[in-house]
mmCIF file of C-alpha atoms and ligand atoms in Angstrom:
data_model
loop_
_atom_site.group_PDB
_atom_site.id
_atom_site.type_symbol
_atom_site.label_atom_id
_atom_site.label_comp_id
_atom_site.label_asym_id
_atom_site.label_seq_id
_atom_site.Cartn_x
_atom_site.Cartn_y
_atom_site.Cartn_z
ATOM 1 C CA UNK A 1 99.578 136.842 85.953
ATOM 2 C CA UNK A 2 99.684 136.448 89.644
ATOM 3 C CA UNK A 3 98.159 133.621 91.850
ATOM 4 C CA UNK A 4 95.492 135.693 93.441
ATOM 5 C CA UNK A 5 94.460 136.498 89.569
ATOM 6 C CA UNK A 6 93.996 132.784 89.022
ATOM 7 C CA UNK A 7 91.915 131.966 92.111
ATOM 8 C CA UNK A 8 91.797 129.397 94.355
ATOM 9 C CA UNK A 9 93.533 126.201 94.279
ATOM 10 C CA UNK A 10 91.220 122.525 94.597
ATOM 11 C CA UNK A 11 92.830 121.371 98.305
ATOM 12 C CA UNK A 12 94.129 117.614 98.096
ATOM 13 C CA UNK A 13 91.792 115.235 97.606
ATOM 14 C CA UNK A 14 88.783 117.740 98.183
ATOM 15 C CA UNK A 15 86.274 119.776 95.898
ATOM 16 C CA UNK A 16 85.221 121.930 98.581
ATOM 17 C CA UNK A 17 87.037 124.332 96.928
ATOM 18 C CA UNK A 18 85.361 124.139 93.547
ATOM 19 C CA UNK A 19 87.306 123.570 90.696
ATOM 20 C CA UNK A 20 89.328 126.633 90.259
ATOM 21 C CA UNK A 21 92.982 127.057 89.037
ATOM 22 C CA UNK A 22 95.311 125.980 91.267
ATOM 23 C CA UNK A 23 98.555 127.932 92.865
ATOM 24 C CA UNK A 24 101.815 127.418 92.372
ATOM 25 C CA UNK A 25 103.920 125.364 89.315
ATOM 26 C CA UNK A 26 104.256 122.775 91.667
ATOM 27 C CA UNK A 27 100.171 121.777 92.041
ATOM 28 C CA UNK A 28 99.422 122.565 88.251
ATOM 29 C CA UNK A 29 101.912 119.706 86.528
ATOM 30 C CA UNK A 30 99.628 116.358 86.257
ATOM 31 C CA UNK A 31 102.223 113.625 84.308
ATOM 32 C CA UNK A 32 100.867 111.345 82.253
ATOM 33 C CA UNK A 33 102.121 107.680 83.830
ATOM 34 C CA UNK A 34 101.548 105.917 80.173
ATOM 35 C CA UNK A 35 103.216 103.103 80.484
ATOM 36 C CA UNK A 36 102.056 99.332 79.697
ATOM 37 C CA UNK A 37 102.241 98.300 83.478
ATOM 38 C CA UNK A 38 103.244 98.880 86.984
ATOM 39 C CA UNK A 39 106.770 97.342 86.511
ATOM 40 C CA UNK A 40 107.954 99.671 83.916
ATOM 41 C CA UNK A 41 105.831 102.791 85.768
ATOM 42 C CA UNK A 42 107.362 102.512 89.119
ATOM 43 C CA UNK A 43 110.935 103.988 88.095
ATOM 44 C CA UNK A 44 109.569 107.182 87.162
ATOM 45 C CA UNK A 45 107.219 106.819 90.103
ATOM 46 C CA UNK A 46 110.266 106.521 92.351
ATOM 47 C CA UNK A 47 112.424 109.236 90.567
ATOM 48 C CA UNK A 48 109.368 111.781 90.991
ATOM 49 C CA UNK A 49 108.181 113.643 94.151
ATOM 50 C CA UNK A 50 104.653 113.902 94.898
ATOM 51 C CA UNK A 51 105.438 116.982 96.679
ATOM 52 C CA UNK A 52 106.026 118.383 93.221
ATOM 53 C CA UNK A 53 103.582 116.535 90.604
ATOM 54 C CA UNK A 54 100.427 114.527 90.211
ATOM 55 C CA UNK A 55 100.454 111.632 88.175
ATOM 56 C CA UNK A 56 97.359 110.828 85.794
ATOM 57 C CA UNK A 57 96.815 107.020 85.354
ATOM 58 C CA UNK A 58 94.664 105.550 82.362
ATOM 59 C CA UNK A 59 93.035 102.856 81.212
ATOM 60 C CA UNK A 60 95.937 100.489 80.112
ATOM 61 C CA UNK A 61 98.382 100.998 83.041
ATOM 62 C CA UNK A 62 94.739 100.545 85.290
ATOM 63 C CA UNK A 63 93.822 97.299 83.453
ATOM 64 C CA UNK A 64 97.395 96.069 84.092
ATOM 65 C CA UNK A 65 97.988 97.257 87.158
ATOM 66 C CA UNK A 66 94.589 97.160 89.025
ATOM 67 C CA UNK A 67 93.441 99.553 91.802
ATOM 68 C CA UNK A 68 96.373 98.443 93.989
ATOM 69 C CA UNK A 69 98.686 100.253 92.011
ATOM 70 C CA UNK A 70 96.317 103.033 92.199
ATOM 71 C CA UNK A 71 96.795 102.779 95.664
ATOM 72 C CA UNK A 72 100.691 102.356 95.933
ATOM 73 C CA UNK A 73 100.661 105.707 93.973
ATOM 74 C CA UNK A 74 98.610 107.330 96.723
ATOM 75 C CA UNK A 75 100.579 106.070 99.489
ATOM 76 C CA UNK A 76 103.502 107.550 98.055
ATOM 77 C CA UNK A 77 101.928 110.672 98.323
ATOM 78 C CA UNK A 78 100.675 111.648 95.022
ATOM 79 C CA UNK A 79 97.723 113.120 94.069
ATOM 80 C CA UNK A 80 96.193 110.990 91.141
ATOM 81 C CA UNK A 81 94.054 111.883 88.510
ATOM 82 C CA UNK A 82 92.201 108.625 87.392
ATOM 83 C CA UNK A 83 91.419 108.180 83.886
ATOM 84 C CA UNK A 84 89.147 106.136 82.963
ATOM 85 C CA UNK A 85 86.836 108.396 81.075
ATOM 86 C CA UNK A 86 83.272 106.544 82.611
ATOM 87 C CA UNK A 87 80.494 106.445 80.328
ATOM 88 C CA UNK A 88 77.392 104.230 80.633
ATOM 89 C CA UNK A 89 73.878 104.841 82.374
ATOM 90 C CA UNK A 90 73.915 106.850 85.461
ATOM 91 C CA UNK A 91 73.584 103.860 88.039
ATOM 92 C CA UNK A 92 76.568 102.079 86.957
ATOM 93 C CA UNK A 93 78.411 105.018 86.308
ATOM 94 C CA UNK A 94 77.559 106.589 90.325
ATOM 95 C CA UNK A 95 79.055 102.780 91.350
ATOM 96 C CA UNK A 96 82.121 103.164 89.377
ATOM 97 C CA UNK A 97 82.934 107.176 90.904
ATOM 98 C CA UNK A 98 81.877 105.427 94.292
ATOM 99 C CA UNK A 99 84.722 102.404 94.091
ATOM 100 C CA UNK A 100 86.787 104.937 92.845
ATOM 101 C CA UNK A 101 86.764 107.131 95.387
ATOM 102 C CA UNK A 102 87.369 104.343 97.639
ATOM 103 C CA UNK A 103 91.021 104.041 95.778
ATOM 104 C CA UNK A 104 91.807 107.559 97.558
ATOM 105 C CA UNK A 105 92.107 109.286 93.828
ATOM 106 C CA UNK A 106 92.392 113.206 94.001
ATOM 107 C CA UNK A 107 90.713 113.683 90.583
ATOM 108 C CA UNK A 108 88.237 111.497 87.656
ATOM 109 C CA UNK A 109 86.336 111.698 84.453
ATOM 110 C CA UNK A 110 83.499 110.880 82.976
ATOM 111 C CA UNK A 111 82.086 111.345 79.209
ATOM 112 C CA UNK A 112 79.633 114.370 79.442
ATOM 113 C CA UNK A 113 77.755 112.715 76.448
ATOM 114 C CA UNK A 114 76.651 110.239 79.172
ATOM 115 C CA UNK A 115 74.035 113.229 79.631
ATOM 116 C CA UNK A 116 73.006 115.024 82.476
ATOM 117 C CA UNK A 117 71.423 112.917 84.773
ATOM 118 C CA UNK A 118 74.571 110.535 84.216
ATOM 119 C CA UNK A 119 76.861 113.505 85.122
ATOM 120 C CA UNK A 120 74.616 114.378 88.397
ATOM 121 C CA UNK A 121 74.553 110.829 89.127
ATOM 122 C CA UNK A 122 78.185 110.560 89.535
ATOM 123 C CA UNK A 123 78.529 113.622 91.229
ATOM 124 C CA UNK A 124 75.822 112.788 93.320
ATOM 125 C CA UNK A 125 77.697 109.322 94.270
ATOM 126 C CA UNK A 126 81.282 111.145 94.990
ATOM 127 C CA UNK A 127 78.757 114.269 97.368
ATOM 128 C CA UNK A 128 77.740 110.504 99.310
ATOM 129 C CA UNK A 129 81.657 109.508 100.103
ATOM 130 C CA UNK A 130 81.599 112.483 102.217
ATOM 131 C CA UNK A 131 84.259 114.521 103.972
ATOM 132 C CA UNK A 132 87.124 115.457 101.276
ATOM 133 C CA UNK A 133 85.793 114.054 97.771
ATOM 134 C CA UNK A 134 87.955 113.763 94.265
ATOM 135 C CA UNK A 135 87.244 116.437 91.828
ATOM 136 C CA UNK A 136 84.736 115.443 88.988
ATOM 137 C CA UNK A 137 85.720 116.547 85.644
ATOM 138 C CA UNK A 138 84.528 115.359 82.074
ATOM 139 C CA UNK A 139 85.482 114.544 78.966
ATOM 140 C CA UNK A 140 83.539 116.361 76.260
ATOM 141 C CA UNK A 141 84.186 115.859 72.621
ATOM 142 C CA UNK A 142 87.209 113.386 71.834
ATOM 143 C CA UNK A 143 90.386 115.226 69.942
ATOM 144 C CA UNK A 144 90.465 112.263 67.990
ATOM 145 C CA UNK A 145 86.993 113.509 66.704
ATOM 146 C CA UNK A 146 86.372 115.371 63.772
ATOM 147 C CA UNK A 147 83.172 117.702 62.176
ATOM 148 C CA UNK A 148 82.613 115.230 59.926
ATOM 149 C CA UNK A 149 82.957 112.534 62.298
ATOM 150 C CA UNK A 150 80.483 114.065 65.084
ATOM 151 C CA UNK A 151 77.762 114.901 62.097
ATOM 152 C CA UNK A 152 78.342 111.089 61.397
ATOM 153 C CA UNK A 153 76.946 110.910 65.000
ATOM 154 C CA UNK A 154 73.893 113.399 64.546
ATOM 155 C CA UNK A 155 76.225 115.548 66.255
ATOM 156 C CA UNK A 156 75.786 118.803 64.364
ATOM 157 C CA UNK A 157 77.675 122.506 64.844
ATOM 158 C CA UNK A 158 81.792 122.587 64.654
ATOM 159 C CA UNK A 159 84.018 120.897 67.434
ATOM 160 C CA UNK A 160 83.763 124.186 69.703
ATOM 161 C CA UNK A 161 80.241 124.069 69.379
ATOM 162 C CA UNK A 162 79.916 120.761 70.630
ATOM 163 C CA UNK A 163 82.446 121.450 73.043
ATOM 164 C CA UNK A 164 81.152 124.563 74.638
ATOM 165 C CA UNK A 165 78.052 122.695 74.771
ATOM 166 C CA UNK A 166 78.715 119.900 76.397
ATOM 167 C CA UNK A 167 81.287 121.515 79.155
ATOM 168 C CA UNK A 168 78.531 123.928 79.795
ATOM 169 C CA UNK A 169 75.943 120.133 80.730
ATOM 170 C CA UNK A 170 78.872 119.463 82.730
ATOM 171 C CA UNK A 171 78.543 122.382 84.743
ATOM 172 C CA UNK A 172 75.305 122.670 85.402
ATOM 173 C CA UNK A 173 75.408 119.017 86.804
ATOM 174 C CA UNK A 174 77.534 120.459 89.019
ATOM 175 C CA UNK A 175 80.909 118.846 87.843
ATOM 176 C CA UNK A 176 84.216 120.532 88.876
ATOM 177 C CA UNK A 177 85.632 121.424 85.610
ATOM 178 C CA UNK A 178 86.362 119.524 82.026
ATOM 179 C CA UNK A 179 89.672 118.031 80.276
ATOM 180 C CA UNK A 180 89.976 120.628 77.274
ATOM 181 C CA UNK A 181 92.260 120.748 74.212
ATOM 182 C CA UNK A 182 95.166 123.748 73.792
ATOM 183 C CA UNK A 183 92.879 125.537 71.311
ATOM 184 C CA UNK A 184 89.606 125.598 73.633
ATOM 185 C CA UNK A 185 90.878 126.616 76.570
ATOM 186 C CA UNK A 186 90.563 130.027 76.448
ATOM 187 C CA UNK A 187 87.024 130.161 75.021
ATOM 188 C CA UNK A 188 85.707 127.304 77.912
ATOM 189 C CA UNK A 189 87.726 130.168 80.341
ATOM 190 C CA UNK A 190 86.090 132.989 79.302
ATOM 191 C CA UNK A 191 82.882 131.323 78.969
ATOM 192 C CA UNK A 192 82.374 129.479 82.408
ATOM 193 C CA UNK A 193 83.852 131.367 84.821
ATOM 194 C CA UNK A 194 87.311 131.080 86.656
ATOM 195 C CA UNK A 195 86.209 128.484 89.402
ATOM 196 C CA UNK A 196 85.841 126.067 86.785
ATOM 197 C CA UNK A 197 88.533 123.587 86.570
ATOM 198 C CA UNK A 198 90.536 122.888 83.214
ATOM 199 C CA UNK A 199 92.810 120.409 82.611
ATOM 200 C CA UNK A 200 94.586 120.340 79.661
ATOM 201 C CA UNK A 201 97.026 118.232 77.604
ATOM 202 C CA UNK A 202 98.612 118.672 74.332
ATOM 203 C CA UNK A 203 101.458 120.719 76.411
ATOM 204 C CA UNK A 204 104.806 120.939 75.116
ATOM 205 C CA UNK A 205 107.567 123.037 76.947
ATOM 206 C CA UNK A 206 109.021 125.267 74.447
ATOM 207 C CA UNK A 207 112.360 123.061 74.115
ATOM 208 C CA UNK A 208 110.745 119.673 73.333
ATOM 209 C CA UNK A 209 109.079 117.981 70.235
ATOM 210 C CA UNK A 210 105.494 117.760 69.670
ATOM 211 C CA UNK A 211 105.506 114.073 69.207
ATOM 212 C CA UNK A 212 102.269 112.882 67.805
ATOM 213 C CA UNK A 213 100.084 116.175 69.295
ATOM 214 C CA UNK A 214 99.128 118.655 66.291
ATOM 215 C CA UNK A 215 98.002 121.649 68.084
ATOM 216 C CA UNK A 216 100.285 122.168 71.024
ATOM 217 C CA UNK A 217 101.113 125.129 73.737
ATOM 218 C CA UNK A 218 103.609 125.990 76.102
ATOM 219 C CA UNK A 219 103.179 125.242 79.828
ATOM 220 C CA UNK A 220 102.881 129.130 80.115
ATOM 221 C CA UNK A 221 100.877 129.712 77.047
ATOM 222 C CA UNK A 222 97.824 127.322 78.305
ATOM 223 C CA UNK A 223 98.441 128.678 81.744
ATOM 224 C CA UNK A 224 97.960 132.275 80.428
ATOM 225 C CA UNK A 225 94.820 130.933 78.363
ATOM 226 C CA UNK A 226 93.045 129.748 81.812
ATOM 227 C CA UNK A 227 94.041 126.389 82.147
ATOM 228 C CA UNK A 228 93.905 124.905 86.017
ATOM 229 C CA UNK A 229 96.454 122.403 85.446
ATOM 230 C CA UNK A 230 98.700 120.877 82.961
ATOM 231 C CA UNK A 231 98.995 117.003 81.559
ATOM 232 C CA UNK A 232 102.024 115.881 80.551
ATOM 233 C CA UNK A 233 103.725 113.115 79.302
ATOM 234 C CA UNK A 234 106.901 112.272 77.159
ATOM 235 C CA UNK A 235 108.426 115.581 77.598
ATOM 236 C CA UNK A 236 108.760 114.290 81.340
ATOM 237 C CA UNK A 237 108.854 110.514 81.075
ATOM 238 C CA UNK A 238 111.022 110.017 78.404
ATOM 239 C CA UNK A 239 113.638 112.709 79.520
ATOM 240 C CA UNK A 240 117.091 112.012 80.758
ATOM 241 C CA UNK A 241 116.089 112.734 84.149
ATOM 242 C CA UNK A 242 112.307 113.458 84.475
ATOM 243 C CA UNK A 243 112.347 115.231 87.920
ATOM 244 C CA UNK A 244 115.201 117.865 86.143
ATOM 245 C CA UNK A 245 112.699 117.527 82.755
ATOM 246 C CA UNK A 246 109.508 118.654 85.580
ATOM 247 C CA UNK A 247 111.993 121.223 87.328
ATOM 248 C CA UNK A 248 112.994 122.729 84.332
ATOM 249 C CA UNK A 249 108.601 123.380 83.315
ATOM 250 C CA UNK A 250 108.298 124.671 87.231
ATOM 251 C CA UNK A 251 110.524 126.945 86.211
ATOM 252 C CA UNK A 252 109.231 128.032 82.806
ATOM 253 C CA UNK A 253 105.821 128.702 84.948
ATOM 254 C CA UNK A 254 107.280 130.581 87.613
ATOM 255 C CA UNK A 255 108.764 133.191 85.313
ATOM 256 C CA UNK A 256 105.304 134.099 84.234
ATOM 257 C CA UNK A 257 104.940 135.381 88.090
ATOM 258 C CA UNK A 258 107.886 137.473 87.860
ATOM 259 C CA UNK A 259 107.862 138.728 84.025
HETATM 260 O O1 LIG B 1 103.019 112.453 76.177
HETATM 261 P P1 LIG B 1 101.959 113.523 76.094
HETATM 262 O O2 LIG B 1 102.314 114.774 76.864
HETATM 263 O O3 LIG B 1 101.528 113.804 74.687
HETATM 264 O O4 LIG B 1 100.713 112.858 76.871
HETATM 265 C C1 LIG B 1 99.490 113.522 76.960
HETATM 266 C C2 LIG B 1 98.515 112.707 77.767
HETATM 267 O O5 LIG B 1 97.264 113.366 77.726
HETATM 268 C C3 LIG B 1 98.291 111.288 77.281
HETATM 269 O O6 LIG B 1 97.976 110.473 78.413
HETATM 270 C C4 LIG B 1 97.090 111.438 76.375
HETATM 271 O O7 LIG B 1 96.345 110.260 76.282
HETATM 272 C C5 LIG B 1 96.297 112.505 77.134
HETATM 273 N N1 LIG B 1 95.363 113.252 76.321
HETATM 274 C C6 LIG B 1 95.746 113.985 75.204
HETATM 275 N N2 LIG B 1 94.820 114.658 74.475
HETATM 276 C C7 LIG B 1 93.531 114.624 74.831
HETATM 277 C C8 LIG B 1 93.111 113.929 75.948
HETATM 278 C C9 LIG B 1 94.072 113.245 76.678
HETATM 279 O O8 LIG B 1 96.925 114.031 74.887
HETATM 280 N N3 LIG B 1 92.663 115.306 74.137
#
């Protein structure tokens, strides 16, 4: 696979270029900063390059350590992905991608079973910030979730089902892409076209444990089922040295480009 076969990489900060998979190991690698707040965060934020990684930032590191850590992130030139995974009716939800994008984030989410005028509401709010936007990607059906547990939601048809479904509401709002599981990645690919972003977690490189993830793939083996780009967490964060742990993936992706 070759970087002209995977299409054109999202610039910084900007959907202009629609979703797309991006170029290079070094844009692809999103690591998950879980961590309980700023103070224990900032290490690995200091031992990593933002030259070389994006950092994803959720909802308890966010509650803890408020938009000005958001911030701090961004001025230290990384590109974040925020996740807070919005979902509530479409006015509130266009405010939150709004203030958000007022943080300088490269990438968010929102629930795609906020429905459709939900999803075009916050993608209408991000089109309004103007100039460079974040990308807008959703969530669609939970991997903690279950067939029994969406039927218990009048949810009916398997996982992919739902899945396909809902990541193809997401893109007709006009949303850059979805956050997709190892297993549906391929089948969202083939499905919705290669400008459509996917970012996936459940990644483990092929040296590390799987930790609490059942169904996991290689940083190559999601790359070579379409994903855009890559979340990861403990096989970074919890290494030795997490810049050698992110090297040593960078490298595991570039040998798909020469094999
Ligand atoms: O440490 P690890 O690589 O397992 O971290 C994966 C990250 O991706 C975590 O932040 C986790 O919450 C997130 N994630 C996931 N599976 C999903 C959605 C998000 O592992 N389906």
């Amino acid at each position: 696979m070759t970087d002209d076969a995977q299409g054109s990489a999202p610039a910084k900060g900007s959907a202009s270029v629609a979703g797309g998979r991006a170029t290079g190991a070094a844009t692809r690698i999103i690591v998950a900063l879980d961590y309980p707040n700023p103070r224990q965060a900032l290490p690995l934020l200091d031992s990593l390059d933002g030259a070389e990684c994006k950092l994803k930032i959720g909802k308890e590191l966010f509650v803890r350590g408020g938009p000005q850590f958001v911030r701090q992130a961004a001025e230290r030139g990384f590109d974040v992905f925020l996740d807070l995974k919005f979902h509530d009716i479409p006015n509130t939800v266009a405010q939150a991608c709004s203030a958000a994008a007022d943080l300088g984030v490269w990438m968010m989410n929102v629930h795609a079973l906020g429905g459709k005028k939900m999803l075009e509401a916050a993608r209408n709010a991000l089109d309004k910030a103007g100039g460079s936007r974040p990308l807008l990607v959703a969530v669609t059906v939970l991997t903690s979730l279950d067939a029994h547990d969406l039927r218990q939601l009048g949810l009916m048809g398997s996982v992919e089902e739902n899945v396909l479904r809902l990541a193809r509401l997401a893109h007709a709002a006009g949303l850059d892409g979805v956050v997709c599981s190892p297993r549906e990645t391929a089948l969202l690919r083939g499905a919705l076209g290669a400008d459509f972003c996917l970012v996936t977690p459940g990644i483990r490189p092929s040296n590390s444990t799987a930790d609490d993830q059942k169904r996991t793939l290689t940083p190559c083996e999601a790359l070579q089922a379409g994903a855009s780009y890559l979340v990861i967490g403990r096989p970074i964060t919890r290494a030795p040295d997490p810049m050698q742990a992110l090297r040593a993936i960078q490298s595991e992706i570039a040998s798909l480009h020469t094999t």
